[in-house]
Amino acid sequence: MKALVTREMNQYAVEDVTLDPPKAGELRVKMGATGVCHSDLSVINGTLPLGKPMVLGHEGAGVVSEIGAGVTGFAIGDHVVLSFAPACGVCTFCKNQQPQFCTVGAPHGRMLDGTARMHDKSGADLGVMQFLGCMAEQVIVPAISACVIDKSIPLDKAALVGCGVMTGVGAAINTAGVTPGSSVAVFGCGGVGLSIIQGARLAGAAKIIAVDVAENKLEMARHFGATHTVNGAKESSVMKCKEFTGGLGPDFTFEAVGIPQLMMEAHAAGRRGATTTIVGVGKLTEQVPFNALMLSMEGKTIKGSFYGDTNFRSDFPMLLELYTTGKLNLDDMVSATYSIEDAPRAIQDLEKGVNARGVIVYR
Ligand SMILES: [Zn+2]
Ligand SMILES: [Zn+2]
C-alpha cells in the first residue's frame, strides 16, 4: 500500500509501505479521506521537529477494518474521524475536561507502546505523525484517537473536523467564547482562519472582519461568513478594524497563521478589554513583544488555543451535526481532491495557497 513519507528536510514522496496488524488497544482503519494541513508542511520543513522518516497526515476519516485486543466501543465497518491528540480519559487533563492536553504519549512518531506499525520496503520502521500518519491507504491507530461518526456523512467532509475545522470553530466557540452580536476580526484566512469565521458566524457574531494578503482568500472568507474584508498588503489592518467598529476595535480577534507581526496586529486591533486568541503556530525561535504600559492599561486578554480546546468525543459529532443540518459549510471547504499517488501535488497546492482545503481521497 502507498503512503506519503518525508525523510529529509523539505523532501517528501509517495512510497510503498507495509503495515503490521493492530496490537492491544489499537484499530486498523481503511482511510477514506485525509485533509492536507499546514502542519504537514511544518513537519516537512522542520518547523515542527517531530523526527524523520515520518508518514504524514493527521486529519483523516475512514472505516474500521480490524480491532485489536481489549478494544471496546468499536465494530468492524464503523466510520471514524481520527483525533490528532489521543485522549486516555484518566489522566489529570482528561479528568479536568481538557483532553486535548492528554499526557498519554508524546507524538514522537511511534505508537503509544513506543514501537512502529508502519515499515518501508526494506523493512525499516517508519514514524507516523501524531500516532496517525493517515496520508496512507490504511493505518493502525490507538482506539483512544478515534471517534465513531454517522455513516451517512461523506468521509471527505468528515475528515476536515479532525484538525482544521475543529481547530478554527473550536477557537471561536470554545476558547474565545464569541458572543451573539459581537464583532470579530480574523487575521489569516487559510483553512483554519475560514473555520474561525464559520465558528464566529455560528456563535452569532454581528461583524466578522477577515484580514489576508491574498484576494482569493478574502473572497473565500466572504463566502464563509465574513462581513468585511481587509487586504493587509494594501491597507492597515489595525486601522480598518477600528474603522469597521466605530473607532473602538473588535471584541474578539484571532491570529491563524503563526507570524509574530500578525499576532501583534491582532492584539493591537482589538478594543480595550478585547480577547485575542492565538491559533497560528509560529517558530520555536520567535518571540512576540507587547507594550509594557498598554498591556495592563488596555485590559486585554491573550489566549492560546490548541486544537480548538476540543473534547473530540463530543465536539466531532457536534460539528458533523451542524454540517448535516446545513449550518456548518464543509462542502465548499473541500476545494480540491487528490489521489494518494498525487499527494505531492496536494502539498504543492497547499504551499501555493490555492485551496480552502485540499483532500486526499482513497479508492
Ligand atoms: Zn492540521
Ligand atoms: Zn488523558
Short mmCIF file of C-alpha atoms and ligand atoms in Angstrom, two decimals:
data_model
loop_
_atom_site.label_atom_id
_atom_site.label_comp_id
_atom_site.label_asym_id
_atom_site.label_seq_id
_atom_site.Cartn_x
_atom_site.Cartn_y
_atom_site.Cartn_z
CA MET A 1 0.00 0.00 0.00
CA LYS A 2 1.01 3.62 -0.51
CA ALA A 3 1.81 6.41 1.95
CA LEU A 4 3.31 9.91 1.79
CA VAL A 5 6.66 9.89 3.60
CA THR A 6 9.10 12.68 4.47
CA ARG A 7 12.70 11.53 5.02
CA GLU A 8 14.75 14.71 4.86
CA MET A 9 14.20 18.45 5.23
CA ASN A 10 11.87 19.77 2.50
CA GLN A 11 11.64 16.34 0.83
CA TYR A 12 8.57 14.09 0.53
CA ALA A 13 7.48 11.24 -1.75
CA VAL A 14 4.85 8.54 -2.12
CA GLU A 15 6.32 5.18 -1.05
CA ASP A 16 5.19 1.56 -0.90
CA VAL A 17 4.93 0.66 2.77
CA THR A 18 3.78 -2.30 4.90
CA LEU A 19 1.60 -2.33 7.98
CA ASP A 20 1.63 -4.70 10.98
CA PRO A 21 -1.69 -5.87 12.48
CA PRO A 22 -3.15 -3.85 15.37
CA LYS A 23 -1.83 -4.59 18.86
CA ALA A 24 -3.88 -4.31 22.05
CA GLY A 25 -5.81 -1.05 22.23
CA GLU A 26 -5.43 -0.33 18.52
CA LEU A 27 -7.59 -0.23 15.40
CA ARG A 28 -6.84 -0.78 11.73
CA VAL A 29 -8.58 1.90 9.69
CA LYS A 30 -9.01 1.86 5.92
CA MET A 31 -8.70 5.53 5.12
CA GLY A 32 -11.49 7.27 3.22
CA ALA A 33 -10.04 10.77 3.12
CA THR A 34 -7.18 12.85 4.56
CA GLY A 35 -7.11 16.65 4.65
CA VAL A 36 -3.86 18.40 3.75
CA CYS A 37 -2.92 20.81 6.55
CA HIS A 38 -0.19 23.38 7.15
CA SER A 39 1.13 21.25 10.00
CA ASP A 40 2.04 18.54 7.45
CA LEU A 41 4.16 21.15 5.71
CA SER A 42 5.61 22.17 9.09
CA VAL A 43 6.87 18.61 9.58
CA ILE A 44 8.35 18.60 6.07
CA ASN A 45 10.19 21.92 6.56
CA GLY A 46 11.20 21.25 10.17
CA THR A 47 9.07 23.94 11.86
CA LEU A 48 7.51 21.06 13.79
CA PRO A 49 10.56 18.96 14.80
CA LEU A 50 8.81 15.58 15.03
CA GLY A 51 11.59 13.42 13.61
CA LYS A 52 12.06 11.69 10.26
CA PRO A 53 11.38 9.46 8.41
CA MET A 54 7.70 10.08 9.07
CA VAL A 55 4.44 9.22 7.36
CA LEU A 56 2.49 12.49 7.09
CA GLY A 57 -1.20 13.08 7.73
CA HIS A 58 -3.17 13.89 10.88
CA GLU A 59 -6.61 15.00 9.60
CA GLY A 60 -8.47 11.91 8.47
CA ALA A 61 -11.58 9.78 8.40
CA GLY A 62 -12.05 6.15 7.43
CA VAL A 63 -13.62 2.77 8.16
CA VAL A 64 -12.59 0.39 10.95
CA SER A 65 -11.36 -2.85 9.34
CA GLU A 66 -9.68 -4.70 12.25
CA ILE A 67 -9.89 -4.40 16.02
CA GLY A 68 -7.02 -5.07 18.44
CA ALA A 69 -7.30 -6.97 21.73
CA GLY A 70 -9.14 -5.27 24.55
CA VAL A 71 -10.77 -2.56 22.44
CA THR A 72 -14.41 -1.85 23.23
CA GLY A 73 -16.86 0.58 21.68
CA PHE A 74 -15.90 -0.08 18.05
CA ALA A 75 -17.22 -2.54 15.46
CA ILE A 76 -15.82 -3.57 12.07
CA GLY A 77 -17.30 -1.21 9.50
CA ASP A 78 -17.67 1.74 11.88
CA HIS A 79 -16.89 5.09 10.29
CA VAL A 80 -14.44 7.11 12.37
CA VAL A 81 -12.83 10.54 12.43
CA LEU A 82 -9.29 10.49 13.83
CA SER A 83 -8.14 12.91 16.51
CA PHE A 84 -4.51 14.03 16.28
CA ALA A 85 -4.41 14.01 20.08
CA PRO A 86 -5.33 10.71 21.75
CA ALA A 87 -7.37 11.07 24.95
CA CYS A 88 -6.89 8.37 27.60
CA GLY A 89 -9.80 9.51 29.78
CA VAL A 90 -7.94 9.01 33.06
CA CYS A 91 -5.02 11.50 33.20
CA THR A 92 -5.30 14.83 35.03
CA PHE A 93 -6.11 16.78 31.84
CA CYS A 94 -8.69 14.27 30.61
CA LYS A 95 -10.39 14.29 34.01
CA ASN A 96 -10.41 18.11 34.00
CA GLN A 97 -12.22 18.41 30.66
CA GLN A 98 -9.03 19.29 28.74
CA PRO A 99 -8.40 16.05 26.82
CA GLN A 100 -6.54 17.99 24.11
CA PHE A 101 -3.63 18.10 26.57
CA CYS A 102 -3.80 14.36 27.43
CA THR A 103 -0.45 13.11 28.70
CA VAL A 104 -0.79 9.51 27.49
CA GLY A 105 2.05 9.85 24.98
CA ALA A 106 4.32 12.37 23.26
CA PRO A 107 3.96 12.44 19.47
CA HIS A 108 7.48 11.20 18.67
CA GLY A 109 6.34 9.13 15.70
CA ARG A 110 5.89 5.78 17.41
CA MET A 111 2.70 4.21 18.75
CA LEU A 112 1.79 4.57 22.44
CA ASP A 113 3.87 1.47 23.36
CA GLY A 114 6.94 3.01 21.68
CA THR A 115 7.03 0.64 18.70
CA ALA A 116 6.17 1.17 14.99
CA ARG A 117 3.47 -0.49 12.87
CA MET A 118 4.45 1.04 9.53
CA HIS A 119 7.59 -0.05 7.67
CA ASP A 120 9.28 0.83 4.39
CA LYS A 121 10.20 -1.57 1.58
CA SER A 122 13.44 -2.56 3.32
CA GLY A 123 11.50 -3.41 6.49
CA ALA A 124 12.81 -0.39 8.44
CA ASP A 125 10.43 1.33 10.88
CA LEU A 126 8.61 4.46 9.74
CA GLY A 127 7.35 7.09 12.17
CA VAL A 128 3.77 8.32 11.90
CA MET A 129 2.59 11.87 12.54
CA GLN A 130 0.57 12.29 15.76
CA PHE A 131 0.00 8.50 16.23
CA LEU A 132 -1.88 8.56 12.89
CA GLY A 133 0.24 9.08 9.74
CA CYS A 134 -3.03 8.95 7.85
CA MET A 135 -1.77 10.02 4.41
CA ALA A 136 -1.77 6.27 3.77
CA GLU A 137 -4.26 3.82 2.37
CA GLN A 138 -4.54 2.06 5.74
CA VAL A 139 -3.36 2.96 9.24
CA ILE A 140 -3.06 1.46 12.69
CA VAL A 141 -4.20 3.99 15.31
CA PRO A 142 -4.80 3.99 19.07
CA ALA A 143 -8.51 3.35 19.69
CA ILE A 144 -8.38 6.38 22.02
CA SER A 145 -7.65 8.53 18.93
CA ALA A 146 -10.84 7.56 17.09
CA CYS A 147 -14.41 8.85 17.25
CA VAL A 148 -17.31 6.92 15.68
CA ILE A 149 -19.50 9.04 13.41
CA ASP A 150 -22.73 8.64 11.46
CA LYS A 151 -22.22 6.54 8.32
CA SER A 152 -24.27 8.92 6.19
CA ILE A 153 -21.62 11.65 6.37
CA PRO A 154 -19.23 11.71 3.38
CA LEU A 155 -15.73 10.86 4.62
CA ASP A 156 -14.03 13.68 2.69
CA LYS A 157 -16.13 16.20 4.62
CA ALA A 158 -15.85 14.32 7.92
CA ALA A 159 -12.04 14.27 7.69
CA LEU A 160 -11.88 18.06 7.99
CA VAL A 161 -13.17 18.12 11.55
CA GLY A 162 -10.12 16.05 12.56
CA CYS A 163 -7.89 19.14 12.50
CA GLY A 164 -8.58 22.39 10.64
CA VAL A 165 -12.30 22.82 11.17
CA MET A 166 -12.15 21.71 14.82
CA THR A 167 -9.18 23.99 15.46
CA GLY A 168 -10.91 27.01 13.91
CA VAL A 169 -14.52 26.57 15.02
CA GLY A 170 -13.29 25.47 18.46
CA ALA A 171 -11.09 28.56 18.81
CA ALA A 172 -14.14 30.76 18.22
CA ILE A 173 -16.64 28.81 20.31
CA ASN A 174 -14.59 27.01 22.99
CA THR A 175 -11.51 29.20 23.50
CA ALA A 176 -12.67 32.75 22.82
CA GLY A 177 -16.35 32.24 23.57
CA VAL A 178 -17.55 34.57 20.80
CA THR A 179 -20.91 36.04 21.83
CA PRO A 180 -24.04 36.90 19.80
CA GLY A 181 -23.91 40.39 18.32
CA SER A 182 -20.18 40.78 18.88
CA SER A 183 -17.51 41.99 16.46
CA VAL A 184 -14.71 39.67 15.37
CA ALA A 185 -11.53 40.04 13.30
CA VAL A 186 -9.70 37.04 11.86
CA PHE A 187 -6.10 37.52 10.71
CA GLY A 188 -5.24 34.87 8.11
CA CYS A 189 -7.87 33.11 6.01
CA GLY A 190 -6.47 29.65 5.25
CA GLY A 191 -8.40 26.51 6.24
CA VAL A 192 -8.20 27.34 9.96
CA GLY A 193 -8.99 31.05 9.51
CA LEU A 194 -12.03 30.21 7.37
CA SER A 195 -13.16 27.81 10.11
CA ILE A 196 -12.79 30.55 12.75
CA ILE A 197 -15.01 32.71 10.53
CA GLN A 198 -17.58 29.88 10.40
CA GLY A 199 -17.35 29.46 14.17
CA ALA A 200 -17.90 33.19 14.72
CA ARG A 201 -20.88 33.07 12.37
CA LEU A 202 -22.31 30.04 14.25
CA ALA A 203 -21.84 31.92 17.55
CA GLY A 204 -23.89 34.82 16.21
CA ALA A 205 -21.20 37.48 15.70
CA ALA A 206 -22.65 40.57 14.04
CA LYS A 207 -19.47 41.72 12.32
CA ILE A 208 -16.76 39.39 11.06
CA ILE A 209 -13.72 41.14 9.59
CA ALA A 210 -11.39 38.97 7.53
CA VAL A 211 -7.76 40.04 7.04
CA ASP A 212 -5.44 38.44 4.48
CA VAL A 213 -2.96 39.49 1.80
CA ALA A 214 -4.45 37.25 -0.92
CA GLU A 215 -7.62 38.35 -2.73
CA ASN A 216 -8.72 34.73 -3.37
CA LYS A 217 -8.63 34.07 0.38
CA LEU A 218 -10.69 37.20 1.10
CA GLU A 219 -13.24 36.07 -1.46
CA MET A 220 -13.45 32.66 0.30
CA ALA A 221 -13.77 34.49 3.64
CA ARG A 222 -16.83 36.40 2.38
CA HIS A 223 -18.31 33.11 1.15
CA PHE A 224 -17.96 31.51 4.61
CA GLY A 225 -19.42 34.44 6.54
CA ALA A 226 -17.07 37.45 6.69
CA THR A 227 -19.00 40.72 6.57
CA HIS A 228 -15.93 42.93 5.97
CA THR A 229 -12.55 42.23 4.39
CA VAL A 230 -9.16 43.92 4.58
CA ASN A 231 -6.24 43.29 2.25
CA GLY A 232 -3.33 43.68 4.67
CA ALA A 233 -0.89 44.19 1.81
CA LYS A 234 -2.70 47.35 0.71
CA GLU A 235 -4.26 48.78 3.88
CA SER A 236 -3.52 48.98 7.61
CA SER A 237 -5.41 46.06 9.13
CA VAL A 238 -5.47 47.71 12.57
CA MET A 239 -6.88 51.00 11.23
CA LYS A 240 -9.51 49.23 9.13
CA CYS A 241 -10.60 47.01 12.06
CA LYS A 242 -11.11 50.16 14.16
CA GLU A 243 -12.93 51.91 11.29
CA PHE A 244 -15.36 48.99 10.86
CA THR A 245 -16.20 49.00 14.59
CA GLY A 246 -16.96 52.66 15.30
CA GLY A 247 -13.35 53.51 16.09
CA LEU A 248 -13.01 51.11 19.04
CA GLY A 249 -11.80 47.84 17.55
CA PRO A 250 -13.38 44.36 17.53
CA ASP A 251 -14.43 42.49 20.71
CA PHE A 252 -12.62 39.33 19.61
CA THR A 253 -9.55 39.00 17.39
CA PHE A 254 -7.81 35.85 16.13
CA GLU A 255 -4.43 35.10 14.57
CA ALA A 256 -4.47 31.98 12.40
CA VAL A 257 -1.11 31.98 10.61
CA GLY A 258 1.70 31.86 13.18
CA ILE A 259 3.51 35.10 12.28
CA PRO A 260 4.64 37.32 15.21
CA GLN A 261 3.85 40.55 13.32
CA LEU A 262 0.32 39.34 12.64
CA MET A 263 -0.11 38.29 16.29
CA MET A 264 0.83 41.85 17.33
CA GLU A 265 -1.60 43.32 14.78
CA ALA A 266 -4.42 41.08 16.01
CA HIS A 267 -3.70 42.18 19.58
CA ALA A 268 -3.44 45.87 18.61
CA ALA A 269 -6.67 45.79 16.59
CA GLY A 270 -8.93 44.71 19.49
CA ARG A 271 -10.82 47.25 21.61
CA ARG A 272 -9.94 47.85 25.28
CA GLY A 273 -10.92 44.66 27.12
CA ALA A 274 -10.87 42.60 23.91
CA THR A 275 -9.85 38.94 23.76
CA THR A 276 -7.13 37.97 21.29
CA THR A 277 -6.85 34.26 20.56
CA ILE A 278 -3.63 32.94 19.04
CA VAL A 279 -4.30 29.87 16.91
CA GLY A 280 -1.39 30.06 14.45
CA VAL A 281 1.76 28.08 15.25
CA GLY A 282 4.93 30.15 14.94
CA LYS A 283 8.54 29.06 15.18
CA LEU A 284 10.12 27.93 18.46
CA THR A 285 12.84 30.57 17.94
CA GLU A 286 10.44 33.53 17.60
CA GLN A 287 9.15 35.87 20.31
CA VAL A 288 6.18 38.25 20.35
CA PRO A 289 6.76 41.57 22.21
CA PHE A 290 3.95 43.51 23.88
CA ASN A 291 3.93 47.10 25.10
CA ALA A 292 4.64 47.05 28.84
CA LEU A 293 2.39 50.05 29.58
CA MET A 294 -0.54 49.20 27.33
CA LEU A 295 -0.85 45.56 28.35
CA SER A 296 -2.42 46.46 31.70
CA MET A 297 -3.95 49.78 30.67
CA GLU A 298 -5.96 48.21 27.87
CA GLY A 299 -7.09 45.25 29.97
CA LYS A 300 -6.92 42.87 27.07
CA THR A 301 -6.86 39.08 27.29
CA ILE A 302 -4.48 36.97 25.21
CA LYS A 303 -5.30 33.29 24.88
CA GLY A 304 -3.51 30.43 23.17
CA SER A 305 -5.80 27.89 21.53
CA PHE A 306 -4.63 24.32 20.89
CA TYR A 307 -6.89 22.07 18.79
CA GLY A 308 -9.83 24.41 19.42
CA ASP A 309 -9.83 23.36 23.11
CA THR A 310 -11.73 20.34 21.91
CA ASN A 311 -13.18 17.40 23.72
CA PHE A 312 -13.23 15.47 20.45
CA ARG A 313 -15.62 12.74 21.56
CA SER A 314 -18.41 15.26 21.93
CA ASP A 315 -17.19 18.04 19.58
CA PHE A 316 -16.63 15.93 16.41
CA PRO A 317 -20.25 14.66 16.41
CA MET A 318 -21.46 18.17 17.32
CA LEU A 319 -19.68 19.73 14.31
CA LEU A 320 -20.94 16.99 12.00
CA GLU A 321 -24.48 17.55 13.29
CA LEU A 322 -24.08 21.23 12.37
CA TYR A 323 -22.90 20.08 8.93
CA THR A 324 -25.81 17.67 8.46
CA THR A 325 -28.31 20.39 9.36
CA GLY A 326 -26.77 22.87 6.92
CA LYS A 327 -25.25 25.25 9.49
CA LEU A 328 -21.57 24.39 9.04
CA ASN A 329 -20.38 24.51 5.44
CA LEU A 330 -17.91 21.66 4.87
CA ASP A 331 -18.89 21.03 1.23
CA ASP A 332 -17.24 24.22 -0.04
CA MET A 333 -14.27 23.80 2.32
CA VAL A 334 -13.16 20.86 0.15
CA SER A 335 -11.95 22.82 -2.85
CA ALA A 336 -9.84 20.06 -4.48
CA THR A 337 -9.36 16.30 -4.14
CA TYR A 338 -6.27 14.22 -4.95
CA SER A 339 -5.39 10.52 -5.16
CA ILE A 340 -2.66 9.20 -2.82
CA GLU A 341 -0.37 8.91 -5.87
CA ASP A 342 -0.96 12.63 -6.40
CA ALA A 343 -0.34 13.60 -2.76
CA PRO A 344 2.86 15.56 -3.57
CA ARG A 345 0.81 17.90 -5.79
CA ALA A 346 -1.61 18.38 -2.89
CA ILE A 347 1.32 19.55 -0.75
CA GLN A 348 2.48 21.90 -3.52
CA ASP A 349 -1.02 23.37 -3.86
CA LEU A 350 -1.05 23.93 -0.09
CA GLU A 351 2.19 25.89 -0.39
CA LYS A 352 0.67 27.95 -3.22
CA GLY A 353 -2.42 28.68 -1.11
CA VAL A 354 -4.92 27.83 -3.84
CA ASN A 355 -7.30 25.74 -1.71
CA ALA A 356 -9.70 26.29 1.16
CA ARG A 357 -8.74 22.68 1.91
CA GLY A 358 -7.20 20.05 -0.37
CA VAL A 359 -8.24 16.49 0.49
CA ILE A 360 -6.66 13.16 -0.47
CA VAL A 361 -9.33 10.54 -1.20
CA TYR A 362 -8.73 6.78 -1.42
CA ARG A 363 -10.24 4.15 -3.67
ZN ZN B 1 -3.59 20.10 11.00
ZN ZN B 2 -5.54 11.63 29.16
#
